[in-house]
PDB file of C-alpha atoms in Angstrom:
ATOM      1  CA  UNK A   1      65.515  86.076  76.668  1.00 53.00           C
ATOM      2  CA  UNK A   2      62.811  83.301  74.964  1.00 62.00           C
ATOM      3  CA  UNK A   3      64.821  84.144  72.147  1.00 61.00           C
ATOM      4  CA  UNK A   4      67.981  82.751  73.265  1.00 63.00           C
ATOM      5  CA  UNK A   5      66.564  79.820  74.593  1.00 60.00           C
ATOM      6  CA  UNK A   6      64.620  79.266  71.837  1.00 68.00           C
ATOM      7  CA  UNK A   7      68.317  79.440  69.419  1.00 74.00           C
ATOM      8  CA  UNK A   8      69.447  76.999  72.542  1.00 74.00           C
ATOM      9  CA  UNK A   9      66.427  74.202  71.736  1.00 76.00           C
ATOM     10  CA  UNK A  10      66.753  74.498  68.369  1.00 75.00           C
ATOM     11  CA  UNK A  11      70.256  74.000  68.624  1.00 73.00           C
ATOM     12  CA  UNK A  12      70.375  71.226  71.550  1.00 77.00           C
ATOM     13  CA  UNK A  13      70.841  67.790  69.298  1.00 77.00           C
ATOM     14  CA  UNK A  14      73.013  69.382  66.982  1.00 77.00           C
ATOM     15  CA  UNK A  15      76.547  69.731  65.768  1.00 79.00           C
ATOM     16  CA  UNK A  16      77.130  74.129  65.965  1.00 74.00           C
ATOM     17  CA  UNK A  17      80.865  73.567  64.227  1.00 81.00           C
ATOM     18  CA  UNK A  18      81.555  72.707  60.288  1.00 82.00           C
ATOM     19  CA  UNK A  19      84.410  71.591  58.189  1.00 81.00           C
ATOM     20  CA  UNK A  20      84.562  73.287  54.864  1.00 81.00           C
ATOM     21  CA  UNK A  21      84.087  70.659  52.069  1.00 84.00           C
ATOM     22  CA  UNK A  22      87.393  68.661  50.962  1.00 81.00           C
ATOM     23  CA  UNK A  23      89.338  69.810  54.048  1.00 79.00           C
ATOM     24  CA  UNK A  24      90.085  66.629  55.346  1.00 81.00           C
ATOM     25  CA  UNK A  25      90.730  65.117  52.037  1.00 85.00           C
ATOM     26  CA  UNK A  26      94.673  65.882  51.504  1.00 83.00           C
ATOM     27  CA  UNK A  27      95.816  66.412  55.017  1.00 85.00           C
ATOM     28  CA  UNK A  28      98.374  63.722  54.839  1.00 86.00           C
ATOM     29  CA  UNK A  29      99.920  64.582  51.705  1.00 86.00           C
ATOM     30  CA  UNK A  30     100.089  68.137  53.195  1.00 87.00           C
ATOM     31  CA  UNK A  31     101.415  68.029  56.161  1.00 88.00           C
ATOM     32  CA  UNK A  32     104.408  64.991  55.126  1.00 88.00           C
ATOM     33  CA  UNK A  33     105.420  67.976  52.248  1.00 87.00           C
ATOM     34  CA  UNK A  34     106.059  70.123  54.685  1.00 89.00           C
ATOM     35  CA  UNK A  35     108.358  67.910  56.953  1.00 86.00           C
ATOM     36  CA  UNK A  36     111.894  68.022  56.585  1.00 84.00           C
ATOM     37  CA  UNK A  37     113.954  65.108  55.383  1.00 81.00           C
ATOM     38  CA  UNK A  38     114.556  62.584  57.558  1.00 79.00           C
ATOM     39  CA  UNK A  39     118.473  63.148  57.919  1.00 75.00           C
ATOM     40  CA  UNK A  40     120.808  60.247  58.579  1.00 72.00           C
ATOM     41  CA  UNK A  41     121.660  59.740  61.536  1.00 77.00           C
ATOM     42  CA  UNK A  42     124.986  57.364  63.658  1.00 80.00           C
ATOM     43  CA  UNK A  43     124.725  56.242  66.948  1.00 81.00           C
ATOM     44  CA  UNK A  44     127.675  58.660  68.484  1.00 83.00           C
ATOM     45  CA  UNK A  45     130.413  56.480  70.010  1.00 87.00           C
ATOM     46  CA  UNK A  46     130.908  57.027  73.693  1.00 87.00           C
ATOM     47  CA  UNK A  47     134.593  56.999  74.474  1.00 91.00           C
ATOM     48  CA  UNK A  48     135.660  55.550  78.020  1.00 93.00           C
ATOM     49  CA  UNK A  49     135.903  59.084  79.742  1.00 93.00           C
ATOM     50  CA  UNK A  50     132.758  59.759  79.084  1.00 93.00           C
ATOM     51  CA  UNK A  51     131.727  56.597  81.036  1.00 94.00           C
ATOM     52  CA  UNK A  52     133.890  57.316  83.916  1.00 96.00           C
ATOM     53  CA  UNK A  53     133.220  61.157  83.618  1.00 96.00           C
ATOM     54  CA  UNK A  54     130.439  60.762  86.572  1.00 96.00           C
ATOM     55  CA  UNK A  55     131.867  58.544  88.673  1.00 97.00           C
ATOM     56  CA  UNK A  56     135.223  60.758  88.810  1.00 97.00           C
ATOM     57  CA  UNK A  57     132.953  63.676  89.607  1.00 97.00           C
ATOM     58  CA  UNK A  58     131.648  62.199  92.709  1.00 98.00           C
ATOM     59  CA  UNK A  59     134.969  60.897  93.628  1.00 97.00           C
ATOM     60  CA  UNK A  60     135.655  64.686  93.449  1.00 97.00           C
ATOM     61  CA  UNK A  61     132.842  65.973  95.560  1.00 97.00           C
ATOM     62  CA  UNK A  62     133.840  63.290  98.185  1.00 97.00           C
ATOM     63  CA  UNK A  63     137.158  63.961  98.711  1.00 97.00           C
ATOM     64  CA  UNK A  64     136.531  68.326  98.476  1.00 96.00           C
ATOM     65  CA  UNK A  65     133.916  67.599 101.513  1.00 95.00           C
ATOM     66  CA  UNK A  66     136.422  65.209 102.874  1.00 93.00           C
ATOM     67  CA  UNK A  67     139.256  67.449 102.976  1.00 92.00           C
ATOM     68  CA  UNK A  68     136.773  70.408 104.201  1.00 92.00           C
ATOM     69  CA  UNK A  69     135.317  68.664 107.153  1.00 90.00           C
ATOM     70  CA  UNK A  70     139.222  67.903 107.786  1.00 88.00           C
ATOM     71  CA  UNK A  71     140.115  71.199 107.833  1.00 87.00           C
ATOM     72  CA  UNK A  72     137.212  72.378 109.789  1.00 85.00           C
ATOM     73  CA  UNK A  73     138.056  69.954 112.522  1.00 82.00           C
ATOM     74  CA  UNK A  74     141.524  71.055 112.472  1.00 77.00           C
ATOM     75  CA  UNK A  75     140.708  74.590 112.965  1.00 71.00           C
ATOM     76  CA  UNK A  76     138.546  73.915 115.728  1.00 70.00           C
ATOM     77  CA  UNK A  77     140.444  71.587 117.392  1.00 68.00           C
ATOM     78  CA  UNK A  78     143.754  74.266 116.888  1.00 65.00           C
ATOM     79  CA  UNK A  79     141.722  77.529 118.545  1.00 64.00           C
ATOM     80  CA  UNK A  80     140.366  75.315 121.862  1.00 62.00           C
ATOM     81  CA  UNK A  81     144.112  74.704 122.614  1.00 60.00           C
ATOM     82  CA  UNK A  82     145.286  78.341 121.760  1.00 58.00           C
ATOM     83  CA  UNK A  83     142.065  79.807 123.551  1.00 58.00           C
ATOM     84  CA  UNK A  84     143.076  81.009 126.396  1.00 61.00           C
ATOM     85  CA  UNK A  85     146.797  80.431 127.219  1.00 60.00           C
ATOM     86  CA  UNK A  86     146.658  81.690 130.391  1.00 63.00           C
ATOM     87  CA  UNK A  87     143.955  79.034 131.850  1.00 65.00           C
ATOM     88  CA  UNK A  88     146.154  75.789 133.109  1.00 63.00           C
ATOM     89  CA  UNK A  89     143.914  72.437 133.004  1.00 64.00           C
ATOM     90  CA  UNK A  90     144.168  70.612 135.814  1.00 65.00           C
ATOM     91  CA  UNK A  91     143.509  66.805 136.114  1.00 66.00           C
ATOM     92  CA  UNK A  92     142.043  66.029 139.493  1.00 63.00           C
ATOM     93  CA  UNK A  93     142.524  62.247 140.562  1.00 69.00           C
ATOM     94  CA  UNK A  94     138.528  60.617 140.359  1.00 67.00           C
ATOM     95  CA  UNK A  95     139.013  59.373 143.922  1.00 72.00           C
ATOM     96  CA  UNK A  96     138.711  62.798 144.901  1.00 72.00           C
ATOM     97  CA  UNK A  97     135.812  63.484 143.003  1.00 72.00           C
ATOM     98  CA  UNK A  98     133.971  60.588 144.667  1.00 74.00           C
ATOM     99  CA  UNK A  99     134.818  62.235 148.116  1.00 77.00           C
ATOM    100  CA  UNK A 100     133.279  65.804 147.268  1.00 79.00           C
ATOM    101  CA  UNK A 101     130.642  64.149 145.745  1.00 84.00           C
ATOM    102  CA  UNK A 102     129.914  62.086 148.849  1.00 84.00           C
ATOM    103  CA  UNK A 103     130.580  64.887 151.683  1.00 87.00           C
ATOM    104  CA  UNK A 104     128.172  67.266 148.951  1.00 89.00           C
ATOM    105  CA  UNK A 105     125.145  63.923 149.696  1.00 88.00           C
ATOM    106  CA  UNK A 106     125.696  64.467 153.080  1.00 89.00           C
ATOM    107  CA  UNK A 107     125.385  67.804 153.197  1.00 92.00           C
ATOM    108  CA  UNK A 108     122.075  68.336 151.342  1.00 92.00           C
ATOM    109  CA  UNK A 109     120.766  65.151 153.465  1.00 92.00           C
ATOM    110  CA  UNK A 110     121.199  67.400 156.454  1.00 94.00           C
ATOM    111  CA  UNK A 111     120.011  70.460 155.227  1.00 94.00           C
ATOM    112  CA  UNK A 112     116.583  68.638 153.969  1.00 93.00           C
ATOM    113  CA  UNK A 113     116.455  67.144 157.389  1.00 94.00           C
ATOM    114  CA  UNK A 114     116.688  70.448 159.399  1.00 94.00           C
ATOM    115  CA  UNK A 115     114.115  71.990 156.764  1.00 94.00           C
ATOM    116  CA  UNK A 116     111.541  68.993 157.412  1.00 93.00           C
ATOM    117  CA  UNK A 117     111.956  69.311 161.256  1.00 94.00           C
ATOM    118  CA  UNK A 118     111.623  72.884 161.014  1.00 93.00           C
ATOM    119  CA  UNK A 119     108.739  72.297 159.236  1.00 93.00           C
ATOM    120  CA  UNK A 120     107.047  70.342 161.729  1.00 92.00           C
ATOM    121  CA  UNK A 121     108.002  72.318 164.404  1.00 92.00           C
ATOM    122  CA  UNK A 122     106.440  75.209 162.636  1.00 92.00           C
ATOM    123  CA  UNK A 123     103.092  72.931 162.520  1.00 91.00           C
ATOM    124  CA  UNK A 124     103.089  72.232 166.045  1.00 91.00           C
ATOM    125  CA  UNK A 125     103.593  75.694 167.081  1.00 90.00           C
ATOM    126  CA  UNK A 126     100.455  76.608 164.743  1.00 89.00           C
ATOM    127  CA  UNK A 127      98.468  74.047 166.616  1.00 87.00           C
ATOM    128  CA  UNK A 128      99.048  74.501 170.283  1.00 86.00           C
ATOM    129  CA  UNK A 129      98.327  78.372 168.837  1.00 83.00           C
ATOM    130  CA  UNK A 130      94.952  77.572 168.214  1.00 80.00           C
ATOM    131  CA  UNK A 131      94.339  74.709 170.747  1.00 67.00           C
TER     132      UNK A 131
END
């Protein structure tokens, strides 16, 4: 164990990694011999479909999900009227509607009047019972 840590103060300012001698010296030259030739190349011409390529691809998608959510409507719309052709819809005038509604008010206002009174009643049965 002292023996590693002496290696490690010995070793502490130093560089532990060498470069044989004349390594770096042709590097350059090296490496741009072994790279290919440069070749020659034109800008490649873009012809006008190419441009509008994209644009008639969306065009494409639009119109496929337009036609899709057309059809999907349709079917829908085609199966609530074939349902059930035995049920007859009725239209019922909204006069009438106001009516029920009304007489249905009155009703529930009467039946949470005879609960509350029945209610109290019940309370001041309870206490003449104990009085």
């Amino acid at each position: 164990m002292k023996t590693e840590q002496n290696n490690l103060e010995q070793l502490k300012g130093k560089n532990p990694f060498s470069v044989p001698q004349g390594y770096m010296e042709g590097i350059t030259s090296q490496i741009m011999n072994q790279l290919p030739d440069k070749p020659d190349t034109r800008e490649k011409q873009v012809s006008m479909f190419d441009r509008i390529r994209p644009w008639l691809y969306m065009a494409a998608v639009f119109a496929g999900l337009g036609l899709f959510f057309k059809a999907i409507v349709g079917i829908q719309q085609k199966e609530e009227n074939v349902s059930n052709p035995l049920i007859v819809k009725t239209a019922v005038p909204s006069e009438s509607l106001v009516a029920i509604q009304a007489e249905e008010d009155q009703e529930y206002l009467e039946y949470l009047e005879e609960r509350y009174t029945d209610y109290l009643f019940d309370q001041e049965m309870a206490d003449s019972e104990i009085n």
